[in-house]
Amino acid sequence: MTPTPEEALEQAALAGIHRLAIPTPFAVGRVNCYLIEDEPLTLVDTGPNSGKSLDDLSARLGERGHSIDDLELIVVTHQHLDHLGLVEILVEHSGAEVAALGVAAQRLANFDADAESEDAFAVEVMLRNGIPEEVTTALRAVSRSFRSWGSHVSVTRPLADGEALELGARRLQALHRPGHSPSDTLFWDEERKILIAGDHLLSHISSNPLISRPLDGSPGRTRSLIDYIESMQRTREMPAEIVLSGHGEAITDHVALIDARLAAIERRKEKIQRLIAERPRSGYEIAQAIWGNVAVTQAFLTLSEVIGNADLLVAEGRVREADDGVVVRYEATA
Ligand SMILES: [Zn+2]
């Protein structure tokens, strides 16, 4: 029988993996960090760089008889600041090693410069897709104000895709599954059928396939939704019994959840195809037609959704990009 999410967390706890739900100042609410009581004492994700999060993490560790100084290994699931903001502070206290995807290490080390470049990239993408300049200026200011919740991260234990972290009582295989972010990394305990998934899968909301710069520094942008679908299809094949996510409840039927996510993507793609078939539209016009004012307040997020779906339609040969030198519009091929 499929366990309930609560029973799944209890089973994980019996295997020495404890969820620590740490507050964040963001709309997403708490972020799930996971304490693994093993050798070395391991923490997967840390919460954002704030005193409140640090105090809370310290209290949660205390409940289990540990302190921040005891941490020996910190594992990072992806590059977003709600997951890694406290890493350097924890390392200062504990001297812990830091494990993360090796191809992301350079970007993690240069957090400030990288965030600046990422913001400049986002502005360029927004302007090219018809978002008014004043909206991009406002969003850039918001993004700057968020930056203090993050931190640079010095990765001491870079991991290749497929490489295993050997702990005393378990093996965690690192699996690069980009989509939500380019650096999304899953940690798979094959023996116990437990998958630590970061924001790759969330039970209560769909993960946003945010457009980003490629991890390896190559020019252009990621095809985030195409990557994400491929990543989900690979996860779907895994015999996981418990999926521990970066936010919200544990997932006990990842196949059904992935099927629901894929079906929702399919529906949205067809809706966007119909909008484009009516007349050529920019990404911003499509986002406004679907989300109204949210396409302004959450312009980059909604634009990422639209571009991701348009990438799928372009790959299927149903839509093409028409570039007038200023703005890209999507038009139907038929
Ligand atoms: Zn997150």
mmCIF file of C-alpha atoms and ligand atoms in Angstrom:
data_model
loop_
_atom_site.group_PDB
_atom_site.id
_atom_site.type_symbol
_atom_site.label_atom_id
_atom_site.label_comp_id
_atom_site.label_asym_id
_atom_site.label_seq_id
_atom_site.Cartn_x
_atom_site.Cartn_y
_atom_site.Cartn_z
ATOM 1 C CA MET A 1 0.000 0.000 0.000
ATOM 2 C CA THR A 2 1.177 3.515 -0.749
ATOM 3 C CA PRO A 3 2.152 5.279 2.472
ATOM 4 C CA THR A 4 0.705 8.690 3.324
ATOM 5 C CA PRO A 5 3.112 11.645 3.109
ATOM 6 C CA GLU A 6 3.399 11.601 6.921
ATOM 7 C CA GLU A 7 4.187 7.882 6.968
ATOM 8 C CA ALA A 8 6.779 8.471 4.240
ATOM 9 C CA LEU A 9 8.515 11.057 6.421
ATOM 10 C CA GLU A 10 8.437 8.595 9.330
ATOM 11 C CA GLN A 11 9.994 5.904 7.143
ATOM 12 C CA ALA A 12 12.668 8.333 6.008
ATOM 13 C CA ALA A 13 13.335 9.264 9.646
ATOM 14 C CA LEU A 14 13.775 5.568 10.512
ATOM 15 C CA ALA A 15 16.384 5.506 7.743
ATOM 16 C CA GLY A 16 18.116 8.467 9.443
ATOM 17 C CA ILE A 17 16.817 11.195 7.105
ATOM 18 C CA HIS A 18 14.986 13.968 8.929
ATOM 19 C CA ARG A 19 13.093 16.813 7.291
ATOM 20 C CA LEU A 20 13.890 20.229 8.764
ATOM 21 C CA ALA A 21 11.396 22.770 7.362
ATOM 22 C CA ILE A 22 13.146 26.137 7.569
ATOM 23 C CA PRO A 23 11.291 29.472 7.146
ATOM 24 C CA THR A 24 12.035 31.696 4.160
ATOM 25 C CA PRO A 25 10.883 35.241 3.364
ATOM 26 C CA PHE A 26 9.617 34.042 -0.031
ATOM 27 C CA ALA A 27 6.109 33.276 -1.286
ATOM 28 C CA VAL A 28 6.972 29.577 -1.490
ATOM 29 C CA GLY A 29 7.033 29.381 2.319
ATOM 30 C CA ARG A 30 9.334 26.966 4.113
ATOM 31 C CA VAL A 31 12.185 25.167 2.452
ATOM 32 C CA ASN A 32 12.833 21.531 3.349
ATOM 33 C CA CYS A 33 16.372 20.752 4.403
ATOM 34 C CA TYR A 34 17.222 17.141 5.221
ATOM 35 C CA LEU A 35 19.481 16.070 8.032
ATOM 36 C CA ILE A 36 21.081 12.688 7.370
ATOM 37 C CA GLU A 37 22.334 11.089 10.572
ATOM 38 C CA ASP A 38 25.214 9.128 9.152
ATOM 39 C CA GLU A 39 28.969 9.375 8.874
ATOM 40 C CA PRO A 40 29.630 12.141 8.006
ATOM 41 C CA LEU A 41 26.731 14.069 9.573
ATOM 42 C CA THR A 42 25.103 15.521 6.476
ATOM 43 C CA LEU A 43 22.701 18.358 5.716
ATOM 44 C CA VAL A 44 21.018 18.543 2.306
ATOM 45 C CA ASP A 45 20.259 22.225 1.546
ATOM 46 C CA THR A 46 20.436 24.965 4.146
ATOM 47 C CA GLY A 47 17.711 27.576 3.781
ATOM 48 C CA PRO A 48 18.285 31.226 2.835
ATOM 49 C CA ASN A 49 20.906 33.548 4.286
ATOM 50 C CA SER A 50 18.982 35.083 7.180
ATOM 51 C CA GLY A 51 19.275 35.199 10.962
ATOM 52 C CA LYS A 52 15.776 33.782 11.346
ATOM 53 C CA SER A 53 16.562 30.797 9.132
ATOM 54 C CA LEU A 54 19.861 30.202 10.923
ATOM 55 C CA ASP A 55 18.191 30.334 14.358
ATOM 56 C CA ASP A 56 15.486 27.975 13.179
ATOM 57 C CA LEU A 57 17.951 25.536 11.631
ATOM 58 C CA SER A 58 20.012 25.619 14.813
ATOM 59 C CA ALA A 59 16.904 24.871 16.915
ATOM 60 C CA ARG A 60 15.816 21.999 14.623
ATOM 61 C CA LEU A 61 19.315 20.472 14.797
ATOM 62 C CA GLY A 62 19.254 20.930 18.578
ATOM 63 C CA GLU A 63 16.027 18.920 18.825
ATOM 64 C CA ARG A 64 17.954 16.018 17.332
ATOM 65 C CA GLY A 65 20.915 16.507 19.641
ATOM 66 C CA HIS A 66 23.201 18.205 17.133
ATOM 67 C CA SER A 67 24.583 21.684 16.696
ATOM 68 C CA ILE A 68 25.648 23.565 13.595
ATOM 69 C CA ASP A 69 29.275 22.932 14.579
ATOM 70 C CA ASP A 70 28.667 19.178 14.232
ATOM 71 C CA LEU A 71 27.830 19.301 10.527
ATOM 72 C CA GLU A 72 30.441 17.503 8.422
ATOM 73 C CA LEU A 73 28.965 17.534 4.935
ATOM 74 C CA ILE A 74 26.574 19.948 3.235
ATOM 75 C CA VAL A 75 24.912 18.843 0.006
ATOM 76 C CA VAL A 76 23.403 21.376 -2.404
ATOM 77 C CA THR A 77 20.499 20.317 -4.656
ATOM 78 C CA HIS A 78 20.482 23.381 -6.925
ATOM 79 C CA GLN A 79 21.567 26.967 -7.386
ATOM 80 C CA HIS A 80 18.521 28.809 -5.983
ATOM 81 C CA LEU A 81 19.162 30.984 -2.966
ATOM 82 C CA ASP A 82 16.404 29.592 -0.738
ATOM 83 C CA HIS A 83 18.363 26.302 -0.792
ATOM 84 C CA LEU A 84 21.950 27.452 -0.342
ATOM 85 C CA GLY A 85 22.019 30.905 1.287
ATOM 86 C CA LEU A 86 23.388 29.643 4.605
ATOM 87 C CA VAL A 87 26.085 27.302 3.243
ATOM 88 C CA GLU A 88 29.087 29.552 3.861
ATOM 89 C CA ILE A 89 27.947 30.528 7.360
ATOM 90 C CA LEU A 90 27.479 26.860 8.256
ATOM 91 C CA VAL A 91 30.915 26.047 6.820
ATOM 92 C CA GLU A 92 32.502 28.839 8.899
ATOM 93 C CA HIS A 93 31.034 27.304 12.046
ATOM 94 C CA SER A 94 31.546 23.642 11.246
ATOM 95 C CA GLY A 95 34.280 23.300 8.637
ATOM 96 C CA ALA A 96 31.928 20.997 6.725
ATOM 97 C CA GLU A 97 32.714 19.788 3.221
ATOM 98 C CA VAL A 98 30.353 21.036 0.496
ATOM 99 C CA ALA A 99 29.138 18.652 -2.200
ATOM 100 C CA ALA A 100 27.368 19.877 -5.330
ATOM 101 C CA LEU A 101 27.257 19.245 -9.037
ATOM 102 C CA GLY A 102 30.761 19.941 -10.349
ATOM 103 C CA VAL A 103 29.622 21.767 -13.486
ATOM 104 C CA ALA A 104 27.780 24.258 -11.262
ATOM 105 C CA ALA A 105 30.716 24.888 -8.927
ATOM 106 C CA GLN A 106 32.126 27.907 -10.732
ATOM 107 C CA ARG A 107 28.801 29.694 -10.805
ATOM 108 C CA LEU A 108 28.178 28.887 -7.145
ATOM 109 C CA ALA A 109 31.603 30.255 -6.224
ATOM 110 C CA ASN A 110 30.964 33.551 -8.038
ATOM 111 C CA PHE A 111 27.477 34.118 -6.679
ATOM 112 C CA ASP A 112 27.379 37.931 -6.839
ATOM 113 C CA ALA A 113 28.855 38.324 -10.306
ATOM 114 C CA ASP A 114 26.803 35.398 -11.512
ATOM 115 C CA ALA A 115 23.555 36.835 -10.129
ATOM 116 C CA GLU A 116 24.357 40.152 -11.834
ATOM 117 C CA SER A 117 24.948 38.386 -15.166
ATOM 118 C CA GLU A 118 21.802 36.301 -14.730
ATOM 119 C CA ASP A 119 19.745 39.453 -14.101
ATOM 120 C CA ALA A 120 21.214 41.151 -17.180
ATOM 121 C CA PHE A 121 20.384 38.012 -19.180
ATOM 122 C CA ALA A 122 16.797 38.035 -17.842
ATOM 123 C CA VAL A 123 16.324 41.686 -18.827
ATOM 124 C CA GLU A 124 17.574 40.959 -22.329
ATOM 125 C CA VAL A 125 15.226 37.974 -22.702
ATOM 126 C CA MET A 126 12.285 40.028 -21.420
ATOM 127 C CA LEU A 127 12.943 42.957 -23.780
ATOM 128 C CA ARG A 128 13.318 40.615 -26.767
ATOM 129 C CA ASN A 129 9.966 39.057 -25.913
ATOM 130 C CA GLY A 130 8.082 42.339 -25.745
ATOM 131 C CA ILE A 131 8.073 43.095 -22.025
ATOM 132 C CA PRO A 132 8.120 46.897 -21.460
ATOM 133 C CA GLU A 133 11.407 48.341 -20.253
ATOM 134 C CA GLU A 134 9.916 49.808 -17.049
ATOM 135 C CA VAL A 135 8.716 46.329 -16.034
ATOM 136 C CA THR A 136 12.191 44.860 -16.543
ATOM 137 C CA THR A 137 13.733 47.703 -14.498
ATOM 138 C CA ALA A 138 11.327 47.072 -11.629
ATOM 139 C CA LEU A 139 11.948 43.312 -11.687
ATOM 140 C CA ARG A 140 15.680 43.806 -11.712
ATOM 141 C CA ALA A 141 15.412 45.954 -8.577
ATOM 142 C CA VAL A 142 13.366 43.217 -6.885
ATOM 143 C CA SER A 143 15.937 40.605 -7.845
ATOM 144 C CA ARG A 144 18.774 42.758 -6.459
ATOM 145 C CA SER A 145 16.932 43.165 -3.187
ATOM 146 C CA PHE A 146 16.613 39.362 -2.916
ATOM 147 C CA ARG A 147 20.306 38.788 -3.459
ATOM 148 C CA SER A 148 21.309 39.199 0.183
ATOM 149 C CA TRP A 149 19.362 35.996 0.953
ATOM 150 C CA GLY A 150 21.903 34.099 -1.133
ATOM 151 C CA SER A 151 25.637 33.565 -0.809
ATOM 152 C CA HIS A 152 28.591 32.312 -2.727
ATOM 153 C CA VAL A 153 29.349 28.642 -2.141
ATOM 154 C CA SER A 154 32.779 27.022 -2.295
ATOM 155 C CA VAL A 155 32.242 23.455 -3.461
ATOM 156 C CA THR A 156 34.911 21.173 -1.988
ATOM 157 C CA ARG A 157 33.381 17.934 -3.240
ATOM 158 C CA PRO A 158 32.369 18.436 -6.898
ATOM 159 C CA LEU A 159 30.161 15.626 -8.188
ATOM 160 C CA ALA A 160 29.820 14.269 -11.694
ATOM 161 C CA ASP A 161 26.412 13.167 -12.965
ATOM 162 C CA GLY A 162 25.961 9.596 -11.744
ATOM 163 C CA GLU A 163 28.732 9.764 -9.146
ATOM 164 C CA ALA A 164 27.930 8.443 -5.678
ATOM 165 C CA LEU A 165 28.496 10.067 -2.329
ATOM 166 C CA GLU A 166 29.555 7.291 0.013
ATOM 167 C CA LEU A 167 28.312 7.750 3.555
ATOM 168 C CA GLY A 168 28.909 5.225 6.326
ATOM 169 C CA ALA A 169 25.534 3.515 6.043
ATOM 170 C CA ARG A 170 24.368 4.532 2.581
ATOM 171 C CA ARG A 171 25.233 5.517 -0.921
ATOM 172 C CA LEU A 172 23.668 8.613 -2.484
ATOM 173 C CA GLN A 173 23.969 8.755 -6.227
ATOM 174 C CA ALA A 174 23.997 12.282 -7.665
ATOM 175 C CA LEU A 175 21.805 12.572 -10.780
ATOM 176 C CA HIS A 176 21.843 15.773 -12.849
ATOM 177 C CA ARG A 177 18.228 16.426 -13.857
ATOM 178 C CA PRO A 178 17.995 20.008 -15.167
ATOM 179 C CA GLY A 179 14.725 21.804 -15.793
ATOM 180 C CA HIS A 180 13.574 23.809 -12.790
ATOM 181 C CA SER A 181 17.125 25.143 -12.718
ATOM 182 C CA PRO A 182 20.111 24.135 -14.872
ATOM 183 C CA SER A 183 21.878 22.622 -11.834
ATOM 184 C CA ASP A 184 19.029 20.491 -10.401
ATOM 185 C CA THR A 185 20.610 17.441 -8.804
ATOM 186 C CA LEU A 186 18.798 14.465 -7.294
ATOM 187 C CA PHE A 187 20.312 12.222 -4.632
ATOM 188 C CA TRP A 188 19.247 8.601 -4.960
ATOM 189 C CA ASP A 189 19.457 5.976 -2.264
ATOM 190 C CA GLU A 190 18.831 2.932 -4.420
ATOM 191 C CA GLU A 191 18.946 0.479 -1.546
ATOM 192 C CA ARG A 192 16.184 2.258 0.390
ATOM 193 C CA LYS A 193 14.351 3.542 -2.713
ATOM 194 C CA ILE A 194 14.472 7.084 -1.321
ATOM 195 C CA LEU A 195 15.021 9.993 -3.689
ATOM 196 C CA ILE A 196 16.001 13.431 -2.383
ATOM 197 C CA ALA A 197 14.777 15.653 -5.185
ATOM 198 C CA GLY A 198 15.137 19.341 -4.323
ATOM 199 C CA ASP A 199 12.622 21.311 -6.413
ATOM 200 C CA HIS A 200 12.629 18.834 -9.312
ATOM 201 C CA LEU A 201 9.254 17.547 -8.078
ATOM 202 C CA LEU A 202 6.933 19.273 -5.616
ATOM 203 C CA SER A 203 3.692 17.712 -4.419
ATOM 204 C CA HIS A 204 1.506 20.823 -4.186
ATOM 205 C CA ILE A 205 2.735 23.065 -7.014
ATOM 206 C CA SER A 206 4.419 22.549 -10.362
ATOM 207 C CA SER A 207 8.098 23.510 -10.466
ATOM 208 C CA ASN A 208 8.765 26.506 -12.706
ATOM 209 C CA PRO A 209 11.091 25.645 -15.591
ATOM 210 C CA LEU A 210 12.938 28.946 -15.387
ATOM 211 C CA ILE A 211 14.877 30.099 -18.431
ATOM 212 C CA SER A 212 18.531 30.556 -17.545
ATOM 213 C CA ARG A 213 21.992 30.832 -18.996
ATOM 214 C CA PRO A 214 23.578 27.447 -19.756
ATOM 215 C CA LEU A 215 25.641 26.143 -16.828
ATOM 216 C CA ASP A 216 28.773 25.625 -18.880
ATOM 217 C CA GLY A 217 28.977 29.299 -19.835
ATOM 218 C CA SER A 218 28.039 28.731 -23.470
ATOM 219 C CA PRO A 219 26.008 31.571 -25.036
ATOM 220 C CA GLY A 220 22.230 31.601 -25.427
ATOM 221 C CA ARG A 221 19.680 30.198 -23.022
ATOM 222 C CA THR A 222 18.520 26.861 -21.687
ATOM 223 C CA ARG A 223 15.559 25.037 -23.250
ATOM 224 C CA SER A 224 14.240 24.620 -19.722
ATOM 225 C CA LEU A 225 10.900 22.977 -20.363
ATOM 226 C CA ILE A 226 12.311 20.552 -22.928
ATOM 227 C CA ASP A 227 15.051 19.664 -20.414
ATOM 228 C CA TYR A 228 12.519 19.401 -17.616
ATOM 229 C CA ILE A 229 10.228 17.001 -19.496
ATOM 230 C CA GLU A 230 13.200 14.794 -20.333
ATOM 231 C CA SER A 231 14.375 14.887 -16.720
ATOM 232 C CA MET A 232 10.891 13.986 -15.417
ATOM 233 C CA GLN A 233 10.675 11.090 -17.853
ATOM 234 C CA ARG A 234 13.932 9.726 -16.464
ATOM 235 C CA THR A 235 12.699 10.120 -12.893
ATOM 236 C CA ARG A 236 9.436 8.424 -13.855
ATOM 237 C CA GLU A 237 11.399 5.246 -14.666
ATOM 238 C CA MET A 238 13.010 5.135 -11.222
ATOM 239 C CA PRO A 239 11.640 2.643 -8.666
ATOM 240 C CA ALA A 240 11.463 5.330 -5.951
ATOM 241 C CA GLU A 241 9.126 4.700 -3.032
ATOM 242 C CA ILE A 242 9.638 8.011 -1.283
ATOM 243 C CA VAL A 243 10.537 11.309 -2.919
ATOM 244 C CA LEU A 244 11.665 14.005 -0.496
ATOM 245 C CA SER A 245 11.093 17.465 -1.986
ATOM 246 C CA GLY A 246 12.491 20.919 -1.414
ATOM 247 C CA HIS A 247 9.098 22.312 -0.362
ATOM 248 C CA GLY A 248 5.917 20.753 1.018
ATOM 249 C CA GLU A 249 5.013 17.142 1.647
ATOM 250 C CA ALA A 250 6.848 13.978 0.736
ATOM 251 C CA ILE A 251 5.757 12.338 -2.520
ATOM 252 C CA THR A 252 4.765 8.680 -2.416
ATOM 253 C CA ASP A 253 3.503 8.186 -5.980
ATOM 254 C CA HIS A 254 5.938 10.031 -8.192
ATOM 255 C CA VAL A 255 4.719 8.283 -11.376
ATOM 256 C CA ALA A 256 1.151 9.604 -10.942
ATOM 257 C CA LEU A 257 2.484 13.044 -10.041
ATOM 258 C CA ILE A 258 4.782 13.174 -13.067
ATOM 259 C CA ASP A 259 1.942 11.994 -15.327
ATOM 260 C CA ALA A 260 -0.248 14.800 -13.961
ATOM 261 C CA ARG A 261 2.524 17.352 -14.490
ATOM 262 C CA LEU A 262 3.138 16.145 -18.061
ATOM 263 C CA ALA A 263 -0.600 16.267 -18.847
ATOM 264 C CA ALA A 264 -0.818 19.836 -17.518
ATOM 265 C CA ILE A 265 2.152 20.846 -19.694
ATOM 266 C CA GLU A 266 0.411 19.290 -22.706
ATOM 267 C CA ARG A 267 -2.798 21.240 -22.020
ATOM 268 C CA ARG A 268 -0.979 24.541 -21.621
ATOM 269 C CA LYS A 269 1.045 23.911 -24.764
ATOM 270 C CA GLU A 270 -2.161 23.399 -26.782
ATOM 271 C CA LYS A 271 -3.641 26.583 -25.302
ATOM 272 C CA ILE A 272 -0.558 28.535 -26.348
ATOM 273 C CA GLN A 273 -0.694 26.958 -29.801
ATOM 274 C CA ARG A 274 -4.299 28.203 -30.174
ATOM 275 C CA LEU A 275 -3.291 31.739 -29.129
ATOM 276 C CA ILE A 276 -0.469 31.743 -31.675
ATOM 277 C CA ALA A 277 -2.733 30.322 -34.387
ATOM 278 C CA GLU A 278 -5.142 33.277 -33.919
ATOM 279 C CA ARG A 279 -2.381 35.742 -34.762
ATOM 280 C CA PRO A 280 1.370 36.106 -34.254
ATOM 281 C CA ARG A 281 2.084 37.161 -30.679
ATOM 282 C CA SER A 282 5.103 38.003 -28.578
ATOM 283 C CA GLY A 283 5.860 35.961 -25.479
ATOM 284 C CA TYR A 284 4.588 38.861 -23.356
ATOM 285 C CA GLU A 285 1.283 39.027 -25.268
ATOM 286 C CA ILE A 286 0.799 35.295 -24.796
ATOM 287 C CA ALA A 287 1.574 35.581 -21.078
ATOM 288 C CA GLN A 288 -0.918 38.449 -20.707
ATOM 289 C CA ALA A 289 -3.602 36.471 -22.525
ATOM 290 C CA ILE A 290 -3.137 33.596 -20.072
ATOM 291 C CA TRP A 291 -2.285 35.277 -16.774
ATOM 292 C CA GLY A 292 -3.459 38.897 -17.097
ATOM 293 C CA ASN A 293 -1.706 41.182 -14.607
ATOM 294 C CA VAL A 294 0.427 38.338 -13.200
ATOM 295 C CA ALA A 295 2.273 38.510 -16.535
ATOM 296 C CA VAL A 296 3.455 41.948 -15.313
ATOM 297 C CA THR A 297 4.168 41.284 -11.617
ATOM 298 C CA GLN A 298 5.734 37.874 -12.353
ATOM 299 C CA ALA A 299 6.932 38.761 -15.827
ATOM 300 C CA PHE A 300 10.031 36.568 -15.970
ATOM 301 C CA LEU A 301 8.347 33.542 -14.434
ATOM 302 C CA THR A 302 5.364 33.628 -16.782
ATOM 303 C CA LEU A 303 7.576 34.434 -19.759
ATOM 304 C CA SER A 304 9.726 31.386 -18.916
ATOM 305 C CA GLU A 305 6.561 29.253 -19.077
ATOM 306 C CA VAL A 306 5.567 30.705 -22.440
ATOM 307 C CA ILE A 307 9.028 30.377 -23.965
ATOM 308 C CA GLY A 308 9.305 26.807 -22.703
ATOM 309 C CA ASN A 309 6.035 25.852 -24.364
ATOM 310 C CA ALA A 310 6.955 27.723 -27.537
ATOM 311 C CA ASP A 311 10.226 25.743 -27.596
ATOM 312 C CA LEU A 312 8.131 22.550 -27.601
ATOM 313 C CA LEU A 313 5.917 23.864 -30.420
ATOM 314 C CA VAL A 314 8.942 24.954 -32.444
ATOM 315 C CA ALA A 315 10.493 21.503 -31.943
ATOM 316 C CA GLU A 316 7.235 19.964 -33.202
ATOM 317 C CA GLY A 317 7.343 22.213 -36.275
ATOM 318 C CA ARG A 318 4.013 23.880 -35.450
ATOM 319 C CA VAL A 319 5.365 27.315 -34.574
ATOM 320 C CA ARG A 320 8.272 29.438 -35.699
ATOM 321 C CA GLU A 321 9.959 32.548 -34.388
ATOM 322 C CA ALA A 322 9.593 35.766 -36.401
ATOM 323 C CA ASP A 323 12.203 38.314 -35.423
ATOM 324 C CA ASP A 324 11.744 41.930 -36.526
ATOM 325 C CA GLY A 325 15.109 42.865 -35.024
ATOM 326 C CA VAL A 326 13.526 44.265 -31.851
ATOM 327 C CA VAL A 327 10.940 41.769 -30.636
ATOM 328 C CA VAL A 328 10.514 38.052 -31.316
ATOM 329 C CA ARG A 329 6.979 36.938 -32.148
ATOM 330 C CA TYR A 330 5.703 33.416 -32.481
ATOM 331 C CA GLU A 331 3.656 32.505 -35.540
ATOM 332 C CA ALA A 332 1.991 29.305 -36.684
ATOM 333 C CA THR A 333 3.727 27.451 -39.487
ATOM 334 C CA ALA A 334 0.589 26.008 -41.098
HETATM 335 ZN ZN ZN B 1 13.123 26.116 -3.743
#
